[in-house]
């Protein structure tokens, strides 16, 4: 009996050692991502990466204030919520080490309204909410210019854009600058609001119903996988990017989001 118990114990210990050894071969990636569509896309590819020995620990982001700092300092392996112009501005302002590991998808910036059905319906002195960070404010201002509301100074740049770059108003409107995370929450206070499509989807708004005017599919503002530059050649990071740029993900984006989100080129 003692011999049998000893043999059984040895089998348990050997099995435990094998499990530990197997786990030690797996790579864990800690990734912070916006809810829609970023988290959806990562959840889609998690099983594929797990087969390659890569385990994703996913953190859905509500407040992005510290995410780039955490990525730069190695607390996070990657993040997925921003375009490269915003990332570069953050890196410069906060002295961070960040790099683009790959373009994944485009979220067109649009003018939305819960009160009006078309651009021409907006009244004189319409109150329009716009993002207050310079890179996204630049996109919003360019959109208002394209829609015929304003004329911008030729000197405007994505790094420093603000309402002070408006040369003249072609139609009377009132532009209110707000943090992007607040815009959809207080949208009832405005005649129209400008933000990218995932923020509208997160708020449960029908994008196609509320959208009045939009950027084209040629927008240069692709959402990216951001990493510390030291991780650019990391095989796990490359596998993550390849999976997110796969035909499987592109098909999912096209079928589920029907043009409100577009695969990056």
mmCIF file of N, CA, C and O in Angstrom, residues 58-146:
data_model
loop_
_atom_site.group_PDB
_atom_site.id
_atom_site.type_symbol
_atom_site.label_atom_id
_atom_site.label_comp_id
_atom_site.label_asym_id
_atom_site.label_seq_id
_atom_site.Cartn_x
_atom_site.Cartn_y
_atom_site.Cartn_z
ATOM 1 N N UNK A 58 -6.636 41.301 -21.067
ATOM 2 C CA UNK A 58 -7.222 42.484 -21.693
ATOM 3 C C UNK A 58 -7.876 43.381 -20.650
ATOM 4 O O UNK A 58 -8.654 42.920 -19.817
ATOM 5 N N UNK A 59 -7.546 44.674 -20.725
ATOM 6 C CA UNK A 59 -8.113 45.668 -19.824
ATOM 7 C C UNK A 59 -8.889 46.682 -20.668
ATOM 8 O O UNK A 59 -8.305 47.382 -21.497
ATOM 9 N N UNK A 60 -10.204 46.739 -20.470
ATOM 10 C CA UNK A 60 -11.016 47.700 -21.212
ATOM 11 C C UNK A 60 -10.865 49.075 -20.581
ATOM 12 O O UNK A 60 -11.038 49.238 -19.371
ATOM 13 N N UNK A 61 -10.543 50.062 -21.415
ATOM 14 C CA UNK A 61 -10.204 51.393 -20.937
ATOM 15 C C UNK A 61 -11.410 52.321 -20.987
ATOM 16 O O UNK A 61 -12.116 52.376 -21.996
ATOM 17 N N UNK A 62 -11.637 53.041 -19.908
ATOM 18 C CA UNK A 62 -12.634 54.119 -19.891
ATOM 19 C C UNK A 62 -11.913 55.457 -19.906
ATOM 20 O O UNK A 62 -12.224 56.347 -20.683
ATOM 21 N N UNK A 63 -10.886 55.587 -19.056
ATOM 22 C CA UNK A 63 -10.064 56.801 -18.989
ATOM 23 C C UNK A 63 -8.672 56.461 -19.515
ATOM 24 O O UNK A 63 -7.973 55.622 -18.950
ATOM 25 N N UNK A 64 -8.276 57.091 -20.617
ATOM 26 C CA UNK A 64 -6.999 56.757 -21.261
ATOM 27 C C UNK A 64 -5.826 57.587 -20.738
ATOM 28 O O UNK A 64 -4.720 57.481 -21.253
ATOM 29 N N UNK A 65 -6.036 58.378 -19.700
ATOM 30 C CA UNK A 65 -5.034 59.335 -19.226
ATOM 31 C C UNK A 65 -3.668 58.702 -18.982
ATOM 32 O O UNK A 65 -2.637 59.258 -19.371
ATOM 33 N N UNK A 66 -3.645 57.537 -18.326
ATOM 34 C CA UNK A 66 -2.376 56.930 -17.915
ATOM 35 C C UNK A 66 -1.909 55.800 -18.826
ATOM 36 O O UNK A 66 -0.810 55.280 -18.642
ATOM 37 N N UNK A 67 -2.717 55.431 -19.806
ATOM 38 C CA UNK A 67 -2.419 54.229 -20.592
ATOM 39 C C UNK A 67 -1.103 54.336 -21.348
ATOM 40 O O UNK A 67 -0.302 53.391 -21.350
ATOM 41 N N UNK A 68 -0.828 55.461 -21.983
ATOM 42 C CA UNK A 68 0.428 55.600 -22.722
ATOM 43 C C UNK A 68 1.633 55.611 -21.782
ATOM 44 O O UNK A 68 2.690 55.058 -22.121
ATOM 45 N N UNK A 69 1.489 56.221 -20.622
ATOM 46 C CA UNK A 69 2.576 56.198 -19.635
ATOM 47 C C UNK A 69 2.850 54.772 -19.190
ATOM 48 O O UNK A 69 4.013 54.342 -19.096
ATOM 49 N N UNK A 70 1.801 54.012 -18.919
ATOM 50 C CA UNK A 70 1.957 52.622 -18.481
ATOM 51 C C UNK A 70 2.593 51.764 -19.573
ATOM 52 O O UNK A 70 3.371 50.858 -19.283
ATOM 53 N N UNK A 71 2.279 52.072 -20.835
ATOM 54 C CA UNK A 71 2.875 51.336 -21.951
ATOM 55 C C UNK A 71 4.337 51.698 -22.108
ATOM 56 O O UNK A 71 5.202 50.829 -22.310
ATOM 57 N N UNK A 72 4.651 52.965 -21.998
ATOM 58 C CA UNK A 72 6.034 53.427 -22.103
ATOM 59 C C UNK A 72 6.908 52.818 -21.012
ATOM 60 O O UNK A 72 8.051 52.438 -21.259
ATOM 61 N N UNK A 73 6.358 52.703 -19.813
ATOM 62 C CA UNK A 73 7.139 52.219 -18.665
ATOM 63 C C UNK A 73 7.100 50.703 -18.500
ATOM 64 O O UNK A 73 7.731 50.166 -17.593
ATOM 65 N N UNK A 74 6.353 50.015 -19.361
ATOM 66 C CA UNK A 74 6.356 48.553 -19.338
ATOM 67 C C UNK A 74 5.310 47.913 -18.448
ATOM 68 O O UNK A 74 5.273 46.681 -18.330
ATOM 69 N N UNK A 75 4.442 48.698 -17.802
ATOM 70 C CA UNK A 75 3.361 48.111 -17.006
ATOM 71 C C UNK A 75 2.348 47.427 -17.911
ATOM 72 O O UNK A 75 1.699 46.457 -17.521
ATOM 73 N N UNK A 76 2.198 47.971 -19.117
ATOM 74 C CA UNK A 76 1.389 47.347 -20.156
ATOM 75 C C UNK A 76 2.297 46.954 -21.311
ATOM 76 O O UNK A 76 3.278 47.657 -21.593
ATOM 77 N N UNK A 77 1.985 45.855 -21.976
ATOM 78 C CA UNK A 77 2.782 45.431 -23.127
ATOM 79 C C UNK A 77 2.382 46.179 -24.387
ATOM 80 O O UNK A 77 3.197 46.374 -25.290
ATOM 81 N N UNK A 78 1.122 46.595 -24.458
ATOM 82 C CA UNK A 78 0.631 47.311 -25.634
ATOM 83 C C UNK A 78 -0.674 48.001 -25.287
ATOM 84 O O UNK A 78 -1.325 47.669 -24.283
ATOM 85 N N UNK A 79 -1.051 48.957 -26.121
ATOM 86 C CA UNK A 79 -2.393 49.520 -26.003
ATOM 87 C C UNK A 79 -2.996 49.688 -27.391
ATOM 88 O O UNK A 79 -2.284 49.721 -28.393
ATOM 89 N N UNK A 80 -4.315 49.811 -27.396
ATOM 90 C CA UNK A 80 -5.050 49.841 -28.667
ATOM 91 C C UNK A 80 -6.268 50.746 -28.487
ATOM 92 O O UNK A 80 -7.322 50.289 -28.081
ATOM 93 N N UNK A 81 -6.071 52.055 -28.734
ATOM 94 C CA UNK A 81 -7.191 52.984 -28.585
ATOM 95 C C UNK A 81 -7.002 54.272 -29.380
ATOM 96 O O UNK A 81 -7.902 55.096 -29.437
ATOM 97 N N UNK A 82 -5.849 54.464 -30.029
ATOM 98 C CA UNK A 82 -5.486 55.778 -30.552
ATOM 99 C C UNK A 82 -4.895 55.684 -31.956
ATOM 100 O O UNK A 82 -4.517 54.613 -32.405
ATOM 101 N N UNK A 83 -4.827 56.841 -32.615
ATOM 102 C CA UNK A 83 -4.129 56.904 -33.899
ATOM 103 C C UNK A 83 -2.714 57.440 -33.664
ATOM 104 O O UNK A 83 -2.376 57.949 -32.592
ATOM 105 N N UNK A 84 -1.872 57.321 -34.672
ATOM 106 C CA UNK A 84 -0.443 57.585 -34.493
ATOM 107 C C UNK A 84 -0.157 59.062 -34.232
ATOM 108 O O UNK A 84 0.792 59.391 -33.494
ATOM 109 N N UNK A 85 -0.964 59.965 -34.783
ATOM 110 C CA UNK A 85 -0.726 61.399 -34.556
ATOM 111 C C UNK A 85 -0.968 61.737 -33.090
ATOM 112 O O UNK A 85 -0.197 62.477 -32.471
ATOM 113 N N UNK A 86 -2.029 61.173 -32.521
ATOM 114 C CA UNK A 86 -2.304 61.382 -31.094
ATOM 115 C C UNK A 86 -1.186 60.774 -30.253
ATOM 116 O O UNK A 86 -0.709 61.398 -29.289
ATOM 117 N N UNK A 87 -0.755 59.559 -30.602
ATOM 118 C CA UNK A 87 0.317 58.908 -29.852
ATOM 119 C C UNK A 87 1.593 59.747 -29.861
ATOM 120 O O UNK A 87 2.243 59.940 -28.821
ATOM 121 N N UNK A 88 1.958 60.266 -31.030
ATOM 122 C CA UNK A 88 3.182 61.075 -31.126
ATOM 123 C C UNK A 88 3.080 62.353 -30.316
ATOM 124 O O UNK A 88 4.063 62.784 -29.697
ATOM 125 N N UNK A 89 1.893 62.962 -30.300
ATOM 126 C CA UNK A 89 1.691 64.180 -29.512
ATOM 127 C C UNK A 89 1.827 63.870 -28.027
ATOM 128 O O UNK A 89 2.449 64.635 -27.265
ATOM 129 N N UNK A 90 1.261 62.742 -27.593
ATOM 130 C CA UNK A 90 1.362 62.324 -26.186
ATOM 131 C C UNK A 90 2.811 62.033 -25.805
ATOM 132 O O UNK A 90 3.275 62.413 -24.728
ATOM 133 N N UNK A 91 3.516 61.356 -26.705
ATOM 134 C CA UNK A 91 4.922 61.022 -26.439
ATOM 135 C C UNK A 91 5.757 62.286 -26.267
ATOM 136 O O UNK A 91 6.624 62.358 -25.380
ATOM 137 N N UNK A 92 5.498 63.275 -27.101
ATOM 138 C CA UNK A 92 6.244 64.531 -27.019
ATOM 139 C C UNK A 92 5.886 65.314 -25.760
ATOM 140 O O UNK A 92 6.762 65.796 -25.038
ATOM 141 N N UNK A 93 4.596 65.421 -25.471
ATOM 142 C CA UNK A 93 4.141 66.211 -24.324
ATOM 143 C C UNK A 93 4.571 65.611 -22.995
ATOM 144 O O UNK A 93 4.890 66.335 -22.046
ATOM 145 N N UNK A 94 4.583 64.272 -22.908
ATOM 146 C CA UNK A 94 4.851 63.597 -21.642
ATOM 147 C C UNK A 94 6.221 62.923 -21.597
ATOM 148 O O UNK A 94 6.536 62.218 -20.639
ATOM 149 N N UNK A 95 7.021 63.131 -22.654
ATOM 150 C CA UNK A 95 8.356 62.530 -22.729
ATOM 151 C C UNK A 95 8.287 61.003 -22.579
ATOM 152 O O UNK A 95 8.978 60.402 -21.757
ATOM 153 N N UNK A 96 7.444 60.388 -23.414
ATOM 154 C CA UNK A 96 7.240 58.939 -23.366
ATOM 155 C C UNK A 96 7.928 58.258 -24.533
ATOM 156 O O UNK A 96 8.175 58.870 -25.570
ATOM 157 N N UNK A 97 8.221 56.969 -24.366
ATOM 158 C CA UNK A 97 8.794 56.164 -25.430
ATOM 159 C C UNK A 97 7.694 55.265 -25.987
ATOM 160 O O UNK A 97 7.302 54.277 -25.364
ATOM 161 N N UNK A 98 7.187 55.626 -27.168
ATOM 162 C CA UNK A 98 6.081 54.904 -27.787
ATOM 163 C C UNK A 98 6.349 54.717 -29.273
ATOM 164 O O UNK A 98 7.018 55.545 -29.889
ATOM 165 N N UNK A 99 5.815 53.644 -29.827
ATOM 166 C CA UNK A 99 5.991 53.386 -31.257
ATOM 167 C C UNK A 99 4.759 52.667 -31.800
ATOM 168 O O UNK A 99 4.026 52.009 -31.059
ATOM 169 N N UNK A 100 4.537 52.803 -33.101
ATOM 170 C CA UNK A 100 3.422 52.155 -33.782
ATOM 171 C C UNK A 100 3.846 50.768 -34.258
ATOM 172 O O UNK A 100 4.696 50.637 -35.130
ATOM 173 N N UNK A 101 3.207 49.740 -33.701
ATOM 174 C CA UNK A 101 3.518 48.369 -34.106
ATOM 175 C C UNK A 101 2.667 47.913 -35.289
ATOM 176 O O UNK A 101 2.971 46.887 -35.901
ATOM 177 N N UNK A 102 1.617 48.686 -35.618
ATOM 178 C CA UNK A 102 0.795 48.310 -36.769
ATOM 179 C C UNK A 102 -0.549 49.019 -36.799
ATOM 180 O O UNK A 102 -1.165 49.229 -35.754
ATOM 181 N N UNK A 103 -0.975 49.413 -38.007
ATOM 182 C CA UNK A 103 -2.297 50.014 -38.201
ATOM 183 C C UNK A 103 -3.349 48.901 -38.260
ATOM 184 O O UNK A 103 -3.158 47.909 -38.953
ATOM 185 N N UNK A 104 -4.478 49.099 -37.561
ATOM 186 C CA UNK A 104 -5.495 48.046 -37.502
ATOM 187 C C UNK A 104 -6.809 48.466 -38.173
ATOM 188 O O UNK A 104 -7.287 47.787 -39.073
ATOM 189 N N UNK A 105 -7.399 49.579 -37.748
ATOM 190 C CA UNK A 105 -8.673 49.986 -38.340
ATOM 191 C C UNK A 105 -8.821 51.503 -38.291
ATOM 192 O O UNK A 105 -8.125 52.187 -37.551
ATOM 193 N N UNK A 106 -9.755 52.004 -39.092
ATOM 194 C CA UNK A 106 -10.058 53.441 -39.140
ATOM 195 C C UNK A 106 -11.466 53.667 -38.604
ATOM 196 O O UNK A 106 -12.395 52.931 -38.950
ATOM 197 N N UNK A 107 -11.586 54.667 -37.731
ATOM 198 C CA UNK A 107 -12.895 55.085 -37.218
ATOM 199 C C UNK A 107 -13.171 56.480 -37.764
ATOM 200 O O UNK A 107 -12.658 57.461 -37.237
ATOM 201 N N UNK A 108 -13.955 56.592 -38.822
ATOM 202 C CA UNK A 108 -14.189 57.912 -39.412
ATOM 203 C C UNK A 108 -14.763 58.899 -38.403
ATOM 204 O O UNK A 108 -15.645 58.554 -37.615
ATOM 205 N N UNK A 109 -14.249 60.120 -38.412
ATOM 206 C CA UNK A 109 -14.805 61.213 -37.614
ATOM 207 C C UNK A 109 -16.033 61.744 -38.338
ATOM 208 O O UNK A 109 -16.007 61.925 -39.560
ATOM 209 N N UNK A 110 -17.105 61.982 -37.591
ATOM 210 C CA UNK A 110 -18.353 62.419 -38.215
ATOM 211 C C UNK A 110 -19.035 63.500 -37.389
ATOM 212 O O UNK A 110 -18.785 63.640 -36.187
ATOM 213 N N UNK A 111 -19.911 64.242 -38.063
ATOM 214 C CA UNK A 111 -20.821 65.158 -37.385
ATOM 215 C C UNK A 111 -22.113 64.378 -37.132
ATOM 216 O O UNK A 111 -22.707 63.832 -38.067
ATOM 217 N N UNK A 112 -22.530 64.311 -35.858
ATOM 218 C CA UNK A 112 -23.728 63.577 -35.478
ATOM 219 C C UNK A 112 -24.756 64.530 -34.870
ATOM 220 O O UNK A 112 -24.411 65.595 -34.368
ATOM 221 N N UNK A 113 -25.996 64.107 -34.888
ATOM 222 C CA UNK A 113 -27.044 64.862 -34.212
ATOM 223 C C UNK A 113 -28.184 63.935 -33.819
ATOM 224 O O UNK A 113 -28.556 63.047 -34.591
ATOM 225 N N UNK A 114 -28.723 64.134 -32.623
ATOM 226 C CA UNK A 114 -29.914 63.411 -32.189
ATOM 227 C C UNK A 114 -31.174 64.216 -32.487
ATOM 228 O O UNK A 114 -32.292 63.729 -32.275
ATOM 229 N N UNK A 115 -30.985 65.467 -32.962
ATOM 230 C CA UNK A 115 -32.122 66.379 -33.130
ATOM 231 C C UNK A 115 -32.455 66.686 -34.593
ATOM 232 O O UNK A 115 -33.586 67.061 -34.905
ATOM 233 N N UNK A 116 -31.475 66.549 -35.463
ATOM 234 C CA UNK A 116 -31.653 66.947 -36.859
ATOM 235 C C UNK A 116 -31.258 65.806 -37.795
ATOM 236 O O UNK A 116 -30.418 64.972 -37.461
ATOM 237 N N UNK A 117 -31.869 65.806 -38.975
ATOM 238 C CA UNK A 117 -31.706 64.700 -39.911
ATOM 239 C C UNK A 117 -30.650 64.966 -40.988
ATOM 240 O O UNK A 117 -30.200 64.044 -41.647
ATOM 241 N N UNK A 118 -30.273 66.232 -41.193
ATOM 242 C CA UNK A 118 -29.279 66.548 -42.222
ATOM 243 C C UNK A 118 -28.511 67.802 -41.828
ATOM 244 O O UNK A 118 -28.952 68.574 -40.953
ATOM 245 N N UNK A 119 -27.377 68.009 -42.466
ATOM 246 C CA UNK A 119 -26.554 69.191 -42.216
ATOM 247 C C UNK A 119 -27.357 70.469 -42.467
ATOM 248 O O UNK A 119 -27.266 71.439 -41.712
ATOM 249 N N UNK A 120 -28.140 70.465 -43.514
ATOM 250 C CA UNK A 120 -28.901 71.677 -43.877
ATOM 251 C C UNK A 120 -29.984 72.012 -42.853
ATOM 252 O O UNK A 120 -30.470 73.150 -42.809
ATOM 253 N N UNK A 121 -30.348 71.039 -42.013
ATOM 254 C CA UNK A 121 -31.370 71.291 -40.992
ATOM 255 C C UNK A 121 -30.831 72.021 -39.771
ATOM 256 O O UNK A 121 -31.618 72.558 -38.973
ATOM 257 N N UNK A 122 -29.506 72.036 -39.592
ATOM 258 C CA UNK A 122 -28.933 72.686 -38.414
ATOM 259 C C UNK A 122 -29.271 74.176 -38.434
ATOM 260 O O UNK A 122 -29.076 74.858 -39.440
ATOM 261 N N UNK A 123 -29.760 74.710 -37.303
ATOM 262 C CA UNK A 123 -30.174 76.113 -37.279
ATOM 263 C C UNK A 123 -28.984 77.069 -37.195
ATOM 264 O O UNK A 123 -27.849 76.657 -36.932
ATOM 265 N N UNK A 124 -29.237 78.352 -37.416
ATOM 266 C CA UNK A 124 -28.205 79.368 -37.205
ATOM 267 C C UNK A 124 -27.805 79.350 -35.734
ATOM 268 O O UNK A 124 -28.620 79.140 -34.844
ATOM 269 N N UNK A 125 -26.493 79.575 -35.500
ATOM 270 C CA UNK A 125 -25.921 79.547 -34.154
ATOM 271 C C UNK A 125 -26.082 78.184 -33.472
ATOM 272 O O UNK A 125 -26.165 78.089 -32.252
ATOM 273 N N UNK A 126 -26.109 77.142 -34.291
ATOM 274 C CA UNK A 126 -26.164 75.784 -33.741
ATOM 275 C C UNK A 126 -24.970 75.544 -32.828
ATOM 276 O O UNK A 126 -23.839 75.927 -33.139
ATOM 277 N N UNK A 127 -25.227 74.909 -31.695
ATOM 278 C CA UNK A 127 -24.155 74.564 -30.756
ATOM 279 C C UNK A 127 -23.596 73.197 -31.137
ATOM 280 O O UNK A 127 -24.332 72.204 -31.164
ATOM 281 N N UNK A 128 -22.287 73.171 -31.430
ATOM 282 C CA UNK A 128 -21.641 71.932 -31.888
ATOM 283 C C UNK A 128 -20.483 71.587 -30.966
ATOM 284 O O UNK A 128 -19.563 72.390 -30.771
ATOM 285 N N UNK A 129 -20.512 70.397 -30.361
ATOM 286 C CA UNK A 129 -19.440 69.928 -29.485
ATOM 287 C C UNK A 129 -18.336 69.300 -30.329
ATOM 288 O O UNK A 129 -18.605 68.562 -31.276
ATOM 289 N N UNK A 130 -17.096 69.585 -29.949
ATOM 290 C CA UNK A 130 -15.936 69.103 -30.698
ATOM 291 C C UNK A 130 -14.860 68.666 -29.703
ATOM 292 O O UNK A 130 -14.789 69.167 -28.580
ATOM 293 N N UNK A 131 -14.029 67.694 -30.079
ATOM 294 C CA UNK A 131 -12.965 67.200 -29.190
ATOM 295 C C UNK A 131 -11.983 68.321 -28.845
ATOM 296 O O UNK A 131 -11.651 69.139 -29.696
ATOM 297 N N UNK A 132 -11.491 68.330 -27.606
ATOM 298 C CA UNK A 132 -10.593 69.413 -27.180
ATOM 299 C C UNK A 132 -9.113 69.063 -27.226
ATOM 300 O O UNK A 132 -8.267 69.899 -26.918
ATOM 301 N N UNK A 133 -8.747 67.806 -27.602
ATOM 302 C CA UNK A 133 -7.324 67.506 -27.789
ATOM 303 C C UNK A 133 -6.956 67.885 -29.220
ATOM 304 O O UNK A 133 -7.731 67.661 -30.144
ATOM 305 N N UNK A 134 -5.787 68.462 -29.394
ATOM 306 C CA UNK A 134 -5.459 69.149 -30.642
ATOM 307 C C UNK A 134 -5.570 68.272 -31.886
ATOM 308 O O UNK A 134 -6.084 68.717 -32.918
ATOM 309 N N UNK A 135 -5.132 67.020 -31.824
ATOM 310 C CA UNK A 135 -5.151 66.188 -33.026
ATOM 311 C C UNK A 135 -6.574 65.864 -33.471
ATOM 312 O O UNK A 135 -6.892 65.904 -34.660
ATOM 313 N N UNK A 136 -7.446 65.542 -32.511
ATOM 314 C CA UNK A 136 -8.829 65.249 -32.869
ATOM 315 C C UNK A 136 -9.627 66.526 -33.118
ATOM 316 O O UNK A 136 -10.592 66.514 -33.891
ATOM 317 N N UNK A 137 -9.223 67.619 -32.484
ATOM 318 C CA UNK A 137 -9.863 68.896 -32.796
ATOM 319 C C UNK A 137 -9.543 69.305 -34.234
ATOM 320 O O UNK A 137 -10.397 69.852 -34.944
ATOM 321 N N UNK A 138 -8.328 69.022 -34.663
ATOM 322 C CA UNK A 138 -7.937 69.290 -36.047
ATOM 323 C C UNK A 138 -8.866 68.544 -37.003
ATOM 324 O O UNK A 138 -9.382 69.116 -37.966
ATOM 325 N N UNK A 139 -9.103 67.276 -36.723
ATOM 326 C CA UNK A 139 -9.998 66.479 -37.567
ATOM 327 C C UNK A 139 -11.405 67.079 -37.587
ATOM 328 O O UNK A 139 -12.039 67.170 -38.639
ATOM 329 N N UNK A 140 -11.881 67.468 -36.412
ATOM 330 C CA UNK A 140 -13.219 68.030 -36.318
ATOM 331 C C UNK A 140 -13.353 69.350 -37.055
ATOM 332 O O UNK A 140 -14.352 69.594 -37.749
ATOM 333 N N UNK A 141 -12.333 70.197 -36.921
ATOM 334 C CA UNK A 141 -12.353 71.496 -37.607
ATOM 335 C C UNK A 141 -12.291 71.310 -39.124
ATOM 336 O O UNK A 141 -12.985 72.001 -39.876
ATOM 337 N N UNK A 142 -11.456 70.367 -39.572
ATOM 338 C CA UNK A 142 -11.376 70.096 -41.008
ATOM 339 C C UNK A 142 -12.717 69.570 -41.538
ATOM 340 O O UNK A 142 -13.105 69.868 -42.671
ATOM 341 N N UNK A 143 -13.407 68.809 -40.708
ATOM 342 C CA UNK A 143 -14.709 68.286 -41.098
ATOM 343 C C UNK A 143 -15.734 69.421 -41.214
ATOM 344 O O UNK A 143 -16.532 69.454 -42.159
ATOM 345 N N UNK A 144 -15.693 70.353 -40.266
ATOM 346 C CA UNK A 144 -16.598 71.509 -40.326
ATOM 347 C C UNK A 144 -16.291 72.381 -41.544
ATOM 348 O O UNK A 144 -17.206 72.936 -42.162
ATOM 349 N N UNK A 145 -15.011 72.467 -41.887
ATOM 350 C CA UNK A 145 -14.634 73.217 -43.080
ATOM 351 C C UNK A 145 -15.168 72.515 -44.328
ATOM 352 O O UNK A 145 -15.734 73.155 -45.229
ATOM 353 N N UNK A 146 -14.999 71.195 -44.377
ATOM 354 C CA UNK A 146 -15.460 70.421 -45.532
ATOM 355 C C UNK A 146 -16.988 70.502 -45.674
ATOM 356 O O UNK A 146 -17.525 70.492 -46.789
#
